[in-house]
XYZ file of C-alpha atoms in Angstrom:
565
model
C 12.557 20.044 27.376
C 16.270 18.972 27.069
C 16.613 14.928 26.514
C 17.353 13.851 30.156
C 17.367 10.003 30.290
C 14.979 8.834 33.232
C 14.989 5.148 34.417
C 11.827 2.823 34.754
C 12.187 -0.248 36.396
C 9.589 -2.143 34.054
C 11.393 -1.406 31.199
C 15.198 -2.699 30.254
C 16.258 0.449 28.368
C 16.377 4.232 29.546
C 13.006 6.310 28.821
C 13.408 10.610 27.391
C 10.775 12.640 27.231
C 8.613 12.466 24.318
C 8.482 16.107 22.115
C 7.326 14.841 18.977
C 4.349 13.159 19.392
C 2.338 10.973 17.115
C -1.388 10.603 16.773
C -1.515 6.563 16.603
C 1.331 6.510 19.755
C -0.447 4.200 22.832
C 1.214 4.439 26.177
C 2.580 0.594 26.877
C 0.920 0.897 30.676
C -2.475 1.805 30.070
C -3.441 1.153 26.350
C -4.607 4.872 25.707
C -3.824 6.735 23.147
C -0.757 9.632 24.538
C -2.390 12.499 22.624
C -0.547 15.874 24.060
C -0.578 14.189 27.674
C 3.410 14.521 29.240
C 4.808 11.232 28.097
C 8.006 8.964 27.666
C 9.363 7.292 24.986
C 12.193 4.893 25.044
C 15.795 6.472 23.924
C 16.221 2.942 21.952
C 14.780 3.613 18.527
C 14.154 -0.181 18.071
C 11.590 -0.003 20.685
C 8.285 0.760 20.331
C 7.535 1.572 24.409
C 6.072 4.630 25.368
C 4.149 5.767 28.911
C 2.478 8.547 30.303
C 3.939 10.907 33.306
C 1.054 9.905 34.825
C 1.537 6.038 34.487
C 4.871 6.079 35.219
C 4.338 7.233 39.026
C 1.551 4.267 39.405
C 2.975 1.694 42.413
C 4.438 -1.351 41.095
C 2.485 -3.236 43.525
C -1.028 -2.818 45.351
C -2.625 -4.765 48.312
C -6.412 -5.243 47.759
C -8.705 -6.794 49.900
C -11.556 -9.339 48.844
C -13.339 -11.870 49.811
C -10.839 -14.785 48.682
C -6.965 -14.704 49.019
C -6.263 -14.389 45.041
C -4.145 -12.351 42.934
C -6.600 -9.379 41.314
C -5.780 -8.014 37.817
C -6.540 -4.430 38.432
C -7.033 -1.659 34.877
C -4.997 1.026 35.712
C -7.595 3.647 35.618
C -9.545 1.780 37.461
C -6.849 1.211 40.302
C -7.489 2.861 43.879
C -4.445 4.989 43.363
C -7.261 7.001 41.160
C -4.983 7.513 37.610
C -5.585 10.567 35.903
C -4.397 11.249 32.869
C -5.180 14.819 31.261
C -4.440 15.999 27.503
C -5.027 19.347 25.318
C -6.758 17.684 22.269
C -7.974 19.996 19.145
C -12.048 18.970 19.682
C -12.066 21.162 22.961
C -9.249 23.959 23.202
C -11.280 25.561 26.446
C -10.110 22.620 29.153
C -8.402 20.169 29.545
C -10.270 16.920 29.028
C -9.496 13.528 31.548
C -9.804 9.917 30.389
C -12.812 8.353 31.497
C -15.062 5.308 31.500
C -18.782 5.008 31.215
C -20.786 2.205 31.366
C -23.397 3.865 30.217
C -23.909 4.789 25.994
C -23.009 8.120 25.401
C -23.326 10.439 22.615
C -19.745 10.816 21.338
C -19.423 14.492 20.457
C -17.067 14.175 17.528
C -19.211 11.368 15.409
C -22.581 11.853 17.017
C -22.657 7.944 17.370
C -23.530 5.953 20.565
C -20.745 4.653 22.423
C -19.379 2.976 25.728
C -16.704 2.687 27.767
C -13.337 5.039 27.148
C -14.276 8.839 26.529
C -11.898 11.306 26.672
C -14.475 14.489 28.809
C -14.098 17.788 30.022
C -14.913 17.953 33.699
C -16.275 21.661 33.191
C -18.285 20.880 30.361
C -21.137 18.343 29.355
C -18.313 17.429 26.983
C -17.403 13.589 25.637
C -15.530 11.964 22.440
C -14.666 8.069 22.258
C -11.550 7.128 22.120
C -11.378 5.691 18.735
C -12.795 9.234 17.786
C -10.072 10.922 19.607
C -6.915 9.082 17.446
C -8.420 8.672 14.257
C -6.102 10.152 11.376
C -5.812 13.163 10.325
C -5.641 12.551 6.885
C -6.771 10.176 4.744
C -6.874 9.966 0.917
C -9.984 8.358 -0.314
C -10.463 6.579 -3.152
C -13.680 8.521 -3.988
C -11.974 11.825 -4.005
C -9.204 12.977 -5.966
C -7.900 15.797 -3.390
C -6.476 14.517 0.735
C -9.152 14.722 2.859
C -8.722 16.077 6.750
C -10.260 15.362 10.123
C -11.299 18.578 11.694
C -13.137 18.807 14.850
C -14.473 22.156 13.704
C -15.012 21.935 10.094
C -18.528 24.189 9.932
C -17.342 26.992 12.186
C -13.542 27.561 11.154
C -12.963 26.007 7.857
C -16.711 27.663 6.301
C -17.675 29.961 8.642
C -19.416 32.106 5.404
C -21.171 28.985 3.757
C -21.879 26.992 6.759
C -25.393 25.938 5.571
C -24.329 25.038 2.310
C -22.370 21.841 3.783
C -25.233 20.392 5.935
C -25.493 17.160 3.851
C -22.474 14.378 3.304
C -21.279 13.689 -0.046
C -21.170 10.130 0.241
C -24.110 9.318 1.759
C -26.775 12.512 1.642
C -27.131 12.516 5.553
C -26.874 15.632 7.715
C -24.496 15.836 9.915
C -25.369 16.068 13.691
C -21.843 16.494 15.407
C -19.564 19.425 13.927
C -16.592 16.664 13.208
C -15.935 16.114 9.448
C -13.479 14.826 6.890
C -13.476 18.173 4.191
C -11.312 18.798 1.196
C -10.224 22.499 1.714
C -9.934 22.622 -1.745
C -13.553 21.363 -3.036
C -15.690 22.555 -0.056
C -16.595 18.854 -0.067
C -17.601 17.766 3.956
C -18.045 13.631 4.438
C -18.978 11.759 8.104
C -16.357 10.540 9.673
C -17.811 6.990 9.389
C -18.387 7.372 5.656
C -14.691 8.662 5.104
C -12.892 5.800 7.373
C -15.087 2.877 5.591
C -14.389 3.729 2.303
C -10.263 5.220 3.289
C -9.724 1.804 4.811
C -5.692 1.652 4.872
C -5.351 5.224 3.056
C -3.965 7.295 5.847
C -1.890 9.473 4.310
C 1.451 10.526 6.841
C 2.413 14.059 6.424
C 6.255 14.606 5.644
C 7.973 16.489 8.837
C 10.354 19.484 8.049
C 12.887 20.746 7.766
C 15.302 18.279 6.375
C 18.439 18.237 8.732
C 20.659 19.707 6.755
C 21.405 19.967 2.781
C 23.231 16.664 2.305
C 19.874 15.300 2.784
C 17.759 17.245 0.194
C 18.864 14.754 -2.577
C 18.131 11.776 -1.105
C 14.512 13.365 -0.126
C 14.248 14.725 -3.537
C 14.902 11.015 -4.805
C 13.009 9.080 -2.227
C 9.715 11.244 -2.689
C 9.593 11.329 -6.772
C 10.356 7.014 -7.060
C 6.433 7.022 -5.046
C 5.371 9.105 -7.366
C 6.798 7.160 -10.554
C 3.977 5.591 -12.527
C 3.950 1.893 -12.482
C 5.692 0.333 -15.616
C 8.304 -1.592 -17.126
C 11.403 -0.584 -15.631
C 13.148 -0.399 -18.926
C 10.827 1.585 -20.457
C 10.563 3.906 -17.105
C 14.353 5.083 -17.135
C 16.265 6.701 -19.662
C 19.912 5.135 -20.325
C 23.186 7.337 -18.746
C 24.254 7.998 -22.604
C 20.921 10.195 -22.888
C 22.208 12.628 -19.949
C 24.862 13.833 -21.661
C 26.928 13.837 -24.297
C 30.590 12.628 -23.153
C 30.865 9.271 -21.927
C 30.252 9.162 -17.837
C 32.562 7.310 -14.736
C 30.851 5.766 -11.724
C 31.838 6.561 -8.354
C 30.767 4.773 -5.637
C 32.159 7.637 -3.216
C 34.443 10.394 -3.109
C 37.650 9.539 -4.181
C 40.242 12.534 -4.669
C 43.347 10.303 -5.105
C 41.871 9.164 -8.757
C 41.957 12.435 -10.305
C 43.444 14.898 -8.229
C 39.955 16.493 -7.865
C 37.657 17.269 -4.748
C 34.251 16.662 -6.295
C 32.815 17.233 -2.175
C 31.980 21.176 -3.118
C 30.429 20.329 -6.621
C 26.805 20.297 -7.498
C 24.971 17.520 -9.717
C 23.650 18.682 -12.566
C 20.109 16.749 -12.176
C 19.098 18.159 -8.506
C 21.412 20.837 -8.173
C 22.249 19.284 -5.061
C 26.167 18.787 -3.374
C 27.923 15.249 -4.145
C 28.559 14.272 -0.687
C 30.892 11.270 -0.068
C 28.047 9.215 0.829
C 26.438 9.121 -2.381
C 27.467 7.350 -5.712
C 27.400 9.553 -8.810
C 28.448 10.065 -12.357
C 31.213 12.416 -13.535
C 32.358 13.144 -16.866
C 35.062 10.911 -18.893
C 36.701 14.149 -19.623
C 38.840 16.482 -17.113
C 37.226 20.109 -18.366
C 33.692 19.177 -18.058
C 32.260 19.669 -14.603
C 28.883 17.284 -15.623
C 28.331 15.015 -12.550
C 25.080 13.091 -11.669
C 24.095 11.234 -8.163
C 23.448 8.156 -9.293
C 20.315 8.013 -7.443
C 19.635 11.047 -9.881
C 20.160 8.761 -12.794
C 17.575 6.635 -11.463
C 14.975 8.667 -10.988
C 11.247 7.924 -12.860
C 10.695 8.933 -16.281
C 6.901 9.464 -15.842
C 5.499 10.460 -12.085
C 1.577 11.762 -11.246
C 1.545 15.457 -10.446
C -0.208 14.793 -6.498
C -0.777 18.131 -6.463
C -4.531 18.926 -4.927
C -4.498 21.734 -7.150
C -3.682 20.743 -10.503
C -4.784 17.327 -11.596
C -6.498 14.279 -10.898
C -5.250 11.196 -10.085
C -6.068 9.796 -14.219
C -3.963 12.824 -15.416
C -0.956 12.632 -18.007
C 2.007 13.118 -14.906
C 5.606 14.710 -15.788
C 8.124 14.110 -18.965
C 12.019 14.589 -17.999
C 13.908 16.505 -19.922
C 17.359 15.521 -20.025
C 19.406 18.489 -19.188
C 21.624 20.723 -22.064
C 24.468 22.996 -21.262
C 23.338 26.585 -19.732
C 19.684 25.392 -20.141
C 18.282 27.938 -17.879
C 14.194 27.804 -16.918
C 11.893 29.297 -14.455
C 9.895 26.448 -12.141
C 6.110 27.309 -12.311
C 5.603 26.198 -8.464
C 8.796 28.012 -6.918
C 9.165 30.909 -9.301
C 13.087 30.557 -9.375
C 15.491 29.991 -12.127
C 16.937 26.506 -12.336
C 19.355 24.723 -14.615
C 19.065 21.089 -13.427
C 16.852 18.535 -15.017
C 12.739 19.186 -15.475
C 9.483 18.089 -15.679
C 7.236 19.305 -17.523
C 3.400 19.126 -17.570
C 0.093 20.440 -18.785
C -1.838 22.664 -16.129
C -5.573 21.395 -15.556
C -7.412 24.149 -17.869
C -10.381 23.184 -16.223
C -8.982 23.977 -13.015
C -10.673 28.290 -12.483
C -7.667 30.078 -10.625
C -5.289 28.708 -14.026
C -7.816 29.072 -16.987
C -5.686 31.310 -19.336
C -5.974 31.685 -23.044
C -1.994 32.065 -23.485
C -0.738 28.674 -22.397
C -0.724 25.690 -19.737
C 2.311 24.374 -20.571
C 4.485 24.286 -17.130
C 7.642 22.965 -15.815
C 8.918 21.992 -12.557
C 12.610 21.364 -11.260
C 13.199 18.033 -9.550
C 12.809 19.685 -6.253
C 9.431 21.110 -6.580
C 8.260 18.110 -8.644
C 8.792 15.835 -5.412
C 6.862 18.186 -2.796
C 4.513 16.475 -0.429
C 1.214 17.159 -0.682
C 0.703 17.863 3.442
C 3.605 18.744 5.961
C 4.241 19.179 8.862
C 7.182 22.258 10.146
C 8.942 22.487 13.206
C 8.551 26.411 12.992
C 4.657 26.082 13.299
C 2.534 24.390 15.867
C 3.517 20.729 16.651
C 0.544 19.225 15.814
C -1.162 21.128 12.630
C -0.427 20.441 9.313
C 0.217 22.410 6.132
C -1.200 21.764 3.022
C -1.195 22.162 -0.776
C -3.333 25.012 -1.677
C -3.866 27.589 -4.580
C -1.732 31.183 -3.349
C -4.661 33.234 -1.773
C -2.551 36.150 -1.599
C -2.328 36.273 2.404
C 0.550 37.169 4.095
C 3.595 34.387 4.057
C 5.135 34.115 7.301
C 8.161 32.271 5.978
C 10.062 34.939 4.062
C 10.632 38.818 3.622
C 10.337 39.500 0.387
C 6.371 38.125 -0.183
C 5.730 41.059 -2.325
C 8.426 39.816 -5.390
C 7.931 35.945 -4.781
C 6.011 34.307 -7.686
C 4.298 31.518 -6.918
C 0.927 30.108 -8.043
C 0.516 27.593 -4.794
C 1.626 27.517 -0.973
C 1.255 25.360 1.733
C -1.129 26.568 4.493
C -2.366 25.244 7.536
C -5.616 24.008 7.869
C -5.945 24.694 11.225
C -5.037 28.523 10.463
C -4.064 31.059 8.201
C -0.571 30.413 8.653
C 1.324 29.947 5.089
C 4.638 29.305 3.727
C 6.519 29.350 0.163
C 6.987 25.535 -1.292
C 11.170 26.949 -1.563
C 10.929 27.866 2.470
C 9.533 24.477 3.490
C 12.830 22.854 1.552
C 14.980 25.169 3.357
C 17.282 23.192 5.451
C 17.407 23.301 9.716
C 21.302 23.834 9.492
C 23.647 25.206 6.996
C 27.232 26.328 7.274
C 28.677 29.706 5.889
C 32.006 30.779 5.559
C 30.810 34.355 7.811
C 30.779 31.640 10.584
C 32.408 28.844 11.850
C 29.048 27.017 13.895
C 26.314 26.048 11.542
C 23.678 28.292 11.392
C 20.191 27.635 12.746
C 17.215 28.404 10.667
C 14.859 30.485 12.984
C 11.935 32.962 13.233
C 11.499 35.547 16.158
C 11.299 34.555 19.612
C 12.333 35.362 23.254
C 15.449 33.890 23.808
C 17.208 35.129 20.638
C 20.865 36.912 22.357
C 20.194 40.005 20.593
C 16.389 40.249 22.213
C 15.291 42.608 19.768
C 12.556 42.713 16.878
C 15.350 43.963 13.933
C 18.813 42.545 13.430
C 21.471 43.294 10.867
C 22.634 40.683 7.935
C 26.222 40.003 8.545
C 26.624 39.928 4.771
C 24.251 42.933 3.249
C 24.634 44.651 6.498
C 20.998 45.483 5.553
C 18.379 44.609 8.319
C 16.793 41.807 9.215
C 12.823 41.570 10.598
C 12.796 38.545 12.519
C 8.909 38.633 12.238
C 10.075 36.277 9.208
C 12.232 33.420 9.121
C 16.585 33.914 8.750
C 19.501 31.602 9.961
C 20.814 32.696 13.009
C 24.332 31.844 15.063
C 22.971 31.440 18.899
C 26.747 30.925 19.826
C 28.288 34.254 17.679
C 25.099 36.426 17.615
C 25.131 36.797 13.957
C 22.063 37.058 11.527
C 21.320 36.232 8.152
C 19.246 36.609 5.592
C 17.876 33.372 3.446
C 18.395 35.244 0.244
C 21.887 36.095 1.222
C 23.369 33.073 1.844
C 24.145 31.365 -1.677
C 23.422 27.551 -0.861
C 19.827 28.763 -0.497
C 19.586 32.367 -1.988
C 17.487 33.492 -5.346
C 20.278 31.476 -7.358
C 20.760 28.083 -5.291
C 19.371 26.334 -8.141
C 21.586 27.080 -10.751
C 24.873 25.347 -11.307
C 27.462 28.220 -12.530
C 30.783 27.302 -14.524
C 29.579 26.258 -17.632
C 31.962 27.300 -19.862
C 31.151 28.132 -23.384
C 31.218 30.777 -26.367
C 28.407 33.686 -26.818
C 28.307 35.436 -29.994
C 28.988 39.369 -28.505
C 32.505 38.257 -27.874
C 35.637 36.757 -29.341
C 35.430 33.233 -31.704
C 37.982 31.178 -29.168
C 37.679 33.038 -25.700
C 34.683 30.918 -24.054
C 33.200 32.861 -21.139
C 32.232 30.833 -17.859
C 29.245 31.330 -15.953
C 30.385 33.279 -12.978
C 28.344 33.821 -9.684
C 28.865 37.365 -9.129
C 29.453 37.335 -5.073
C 32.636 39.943 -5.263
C 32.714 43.049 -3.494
C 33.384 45.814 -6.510
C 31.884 45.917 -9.637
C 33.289 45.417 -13.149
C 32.420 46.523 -16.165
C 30.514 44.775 -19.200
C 31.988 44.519 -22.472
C 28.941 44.633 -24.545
C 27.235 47.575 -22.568
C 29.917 49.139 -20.643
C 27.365 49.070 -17.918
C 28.441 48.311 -14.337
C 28.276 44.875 -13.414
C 27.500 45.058 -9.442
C 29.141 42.576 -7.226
C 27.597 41.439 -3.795
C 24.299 41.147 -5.154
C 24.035 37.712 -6.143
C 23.601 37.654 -9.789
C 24.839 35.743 -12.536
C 27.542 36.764 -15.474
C 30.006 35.759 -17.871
C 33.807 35.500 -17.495
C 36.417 35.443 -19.881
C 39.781 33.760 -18.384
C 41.659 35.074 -21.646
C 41.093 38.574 -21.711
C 38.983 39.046 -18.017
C 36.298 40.429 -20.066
C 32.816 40.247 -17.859
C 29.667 40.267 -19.473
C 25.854 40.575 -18.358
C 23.792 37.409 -18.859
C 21.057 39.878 -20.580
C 23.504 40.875 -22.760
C 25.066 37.342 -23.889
C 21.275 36.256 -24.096
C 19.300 39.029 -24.948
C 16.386 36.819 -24.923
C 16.806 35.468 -21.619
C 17.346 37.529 -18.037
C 18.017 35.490 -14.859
């Protein structure tokens, strides 16, 4: 719905319809929880009022009679005006369930307990939950389990439907369960009462991250934000390392973009840590001297030494976490969650070798770029269902929805939904909403298929590989021009987006005093290698080497033999 202001008179500041709805949200007229009811919120962001479509056409005023002439305080619901309020709530997709109250106890159907007074019910079916049943989180992370734990109104019949009987019995306290509402660990096949999970969870609701992040500016930030939670708690000194350990030449602060102090525009450059743009917003390091193109956010320079892995996979919370690497010129790895190359600074870790879908006899040493060392452990995406979450999980080799290629992505753990079997890569989640592109003037909308698109149709073309496009999967799309893209095409978020190119330096197949720069080949024609004399083909995003002296090209597998991006 498009964000019409609408006027209340009990309220000072404009109300817009409320699209993004939260689970602990309580409309300010009635006190009930909004749930997926059609609701309000107010456009000031400052104030916490919300109401339901249905409370908002109550009468200001009502004439009662009684007995004595006396002003009657009336609960809306139970008002002659006869409120109704109706929501779509995950314990009962069938109907749609009405707020009700009973005087009488009733068996809530969610915790199995006794209850009185609000229940949200189904008027079709012999159907009740409480109301505290109805908002309680969806995910909590309990101190006597190492892995998230979520709420699922459904936990025997969807999330084990083949080992149903084997999770009869709580963990915590031994009891069977007499309601099918559960707090499970997808990962352990662990099911606990909801009583037994909120006692012992107390203030541990865990709040899943929303994305996509705006746009790119904000991935560093993010990036920053998420790893300082995860930095184990220590002496700051001893948690940082100094600026001189970054890099060799001495470093300038910034505190923003500044091109009249050099004569250079630093606004298209990457740091080196996150692999991120330097936006004029954000401080950062550059190098003391004019050839080197080393710059750091300083936010980057900040970041924890140490963090815990939070991944549900791969560790528990007593675990050895991360070690950052400082980076080294053309230092060039492959990130063990993401599966893409990356030159920007690393963590590295030990993988749990008691953990069965890892067990290997060759190593468990892995490493992690900064990006995939700060994922969340649950999400939530605007290109799935509103109100179900993705999580952490081990790759069970199911079908991603996210991206094309599936088949050549490597990488050991996605985040699914635990409401269905809908999955994404950890590198599509980070994907940005909007990005620009030269092909384009209006920033381009990341999308998936769906009526409405101009084109209407099922296959598109890539403006830039001119190769087609199934929009079964996700691409960026121009509503205004009509133009398609594919993710892997467009270079700010392609197979290469984490590698900062123009590193200059000298490889030992070509001449002592002609360094070769590292050269993003995105030129239409190809060019021809000086070690090989093989074609080097241009348009296909890859990486080679330059020399500005001679314009000799080379292949990276041929000025590292031992290495092949």
């Amino acid at each position: 719905m498009e964000d019409v202001l609408e006027r209340y008179s009990l309220h000072e500041h404009p109300l817009i319809y409320n699209d993004d709805q939260q689970e602990a949200w309580c409309c300010s007229a009635c006190g009930l929880p909004l749930l997926s009811s059609p609701s309000y919120r107010c456009n000031n962001d400052d104030c916490n009022f919300f109401l339901h479509e249905a409370c908002k056409q109550l009468p200001q005023e009502l004439k009662i009679m009684s007995g004595k002439r006396r002003e009657i305080i009336v609960d809306a619901l139970c008002a002659p005006c006869r409120l109704e309020i109706k929501s779509r709530h995950d314990s009962h997709h069938e109907h749609e369930l009405v707020v009700m109250r009973k005087e009488a106890r009733l068996i809530c159907d969610a915790c199995g307990e006794e209850h009185k007074g609000l229940f949200f019910s189904c008027k079709l079916c012999d159907f009740y939950i409480y109301k505290d049943c109805a908002v309680l989180p969806r995910v909590i992370d309990s101190g006597v389990h190492d892995h998230l734990l979520v709420f699922s109104y459904s936990a025997f019949g969807a999330v084990f439907p083949a080992h149903a009987k084997a999770y009869d019995y709580c963990k915590i306290c031994g009891q069977p369960f007499s309601r099918a509402a559960a707090y499970y660990c997808r990962l352990c096949s662990v099911v606990i009462h909801l009583k037994c999970a909120i006692f012992l969870a107390k203030d541990s609701v865990y709040q899943p991250v929303q994305l996509p992040l705006k746009d790119g500016a904000a991935k560093s930030s993010f990036i920053c934000a998420m790893l300082n939670k995860k930095g184990i708690e220590k002496n700051k000194e001893d948690d940082k390392l100094s600026i001189e350990e970054y890099h060799e030449h001495p470093l300038i602060f910034h505190e923003k973009i500044n091109t009249n102090d050099d004569h250079k525009d630093y606004s298209s450059s990457l740091c080196n840590a996150c692999i991120q743009p330097v936006v004029n917003s954000h401080p950062f390091y550059r190098c003391r001297k004019p050839e080197c193109d080393f710059l750091l956010h300083k936010d980057c320079a900040d970041l924890p030494s140490q963090i815990n892995l939070e991944l549900m996979s791969f560790s528990h919370k007593s675990s050895p976490g991360f070690k950052q690497i400082a980076n080294v010129p053309l230092s060039i790895f492959e990130c063990y969650f993401c599966g893409h190359n990356c030159s920007g600074f690393r963590y590295e870790f030990n993988i749990d070798e008691h953990y069965e879908p890892y067990k290997s006899s060759l190593t468990h040493q892995g490493i992690a770029d900064v990006e995939c060392a700060s994922i969340p452990r649950m999400i939530k995406h605007r290109l799935h269902h509103r109100e179900h979450l993705l999580s952490l999980i081990p790759d069970v080799k199911l079908s991603s929805a996210c991206c094309s290629g599936t088949k050549d992505f490597k990488s050991p753990i996605v985040y699914r939904c635990i409401s269905c079997e809908f999955q994404i890569h950890i590198m599509c989640a980070f994907l940005p909403e909007k990005i620009n592109h030269k092909f384009d003037k209006h920033p381009l909308q990341l999308s998936k298929g769906y009526v409405g698109l101009v084109s209407d149709s099922e296959h598109c073309f890539c403006e830039i590989c001119e190769d087609c496009i199934d929009t079964h999967y996700w691409f960026y799309h121009c509503m205004t021009c009509d133009q398609f893209f594919h993710i892997k095409c467009i270079p700010s978020v392609g197979l290469l987006s984490k590698i900062k190119f123009g590193v200059a330096l000298e490889i030992p197949c070509h001449l002592p005093g002609h360094p070769v720069t590292f050269t993003r080949m995105l030129n239409i024609g190809d060019q021809r290698c000086g070690e090989c004399k093989e074609s080097i083909q241009g348009f296909t995003d890859e990486g080679a080497f330059k020399c500005s002296k001679c314009c000799c090209w080379f292949h990276f597998k041929c000025a590292f033999p031992r290495f092949e991006i």
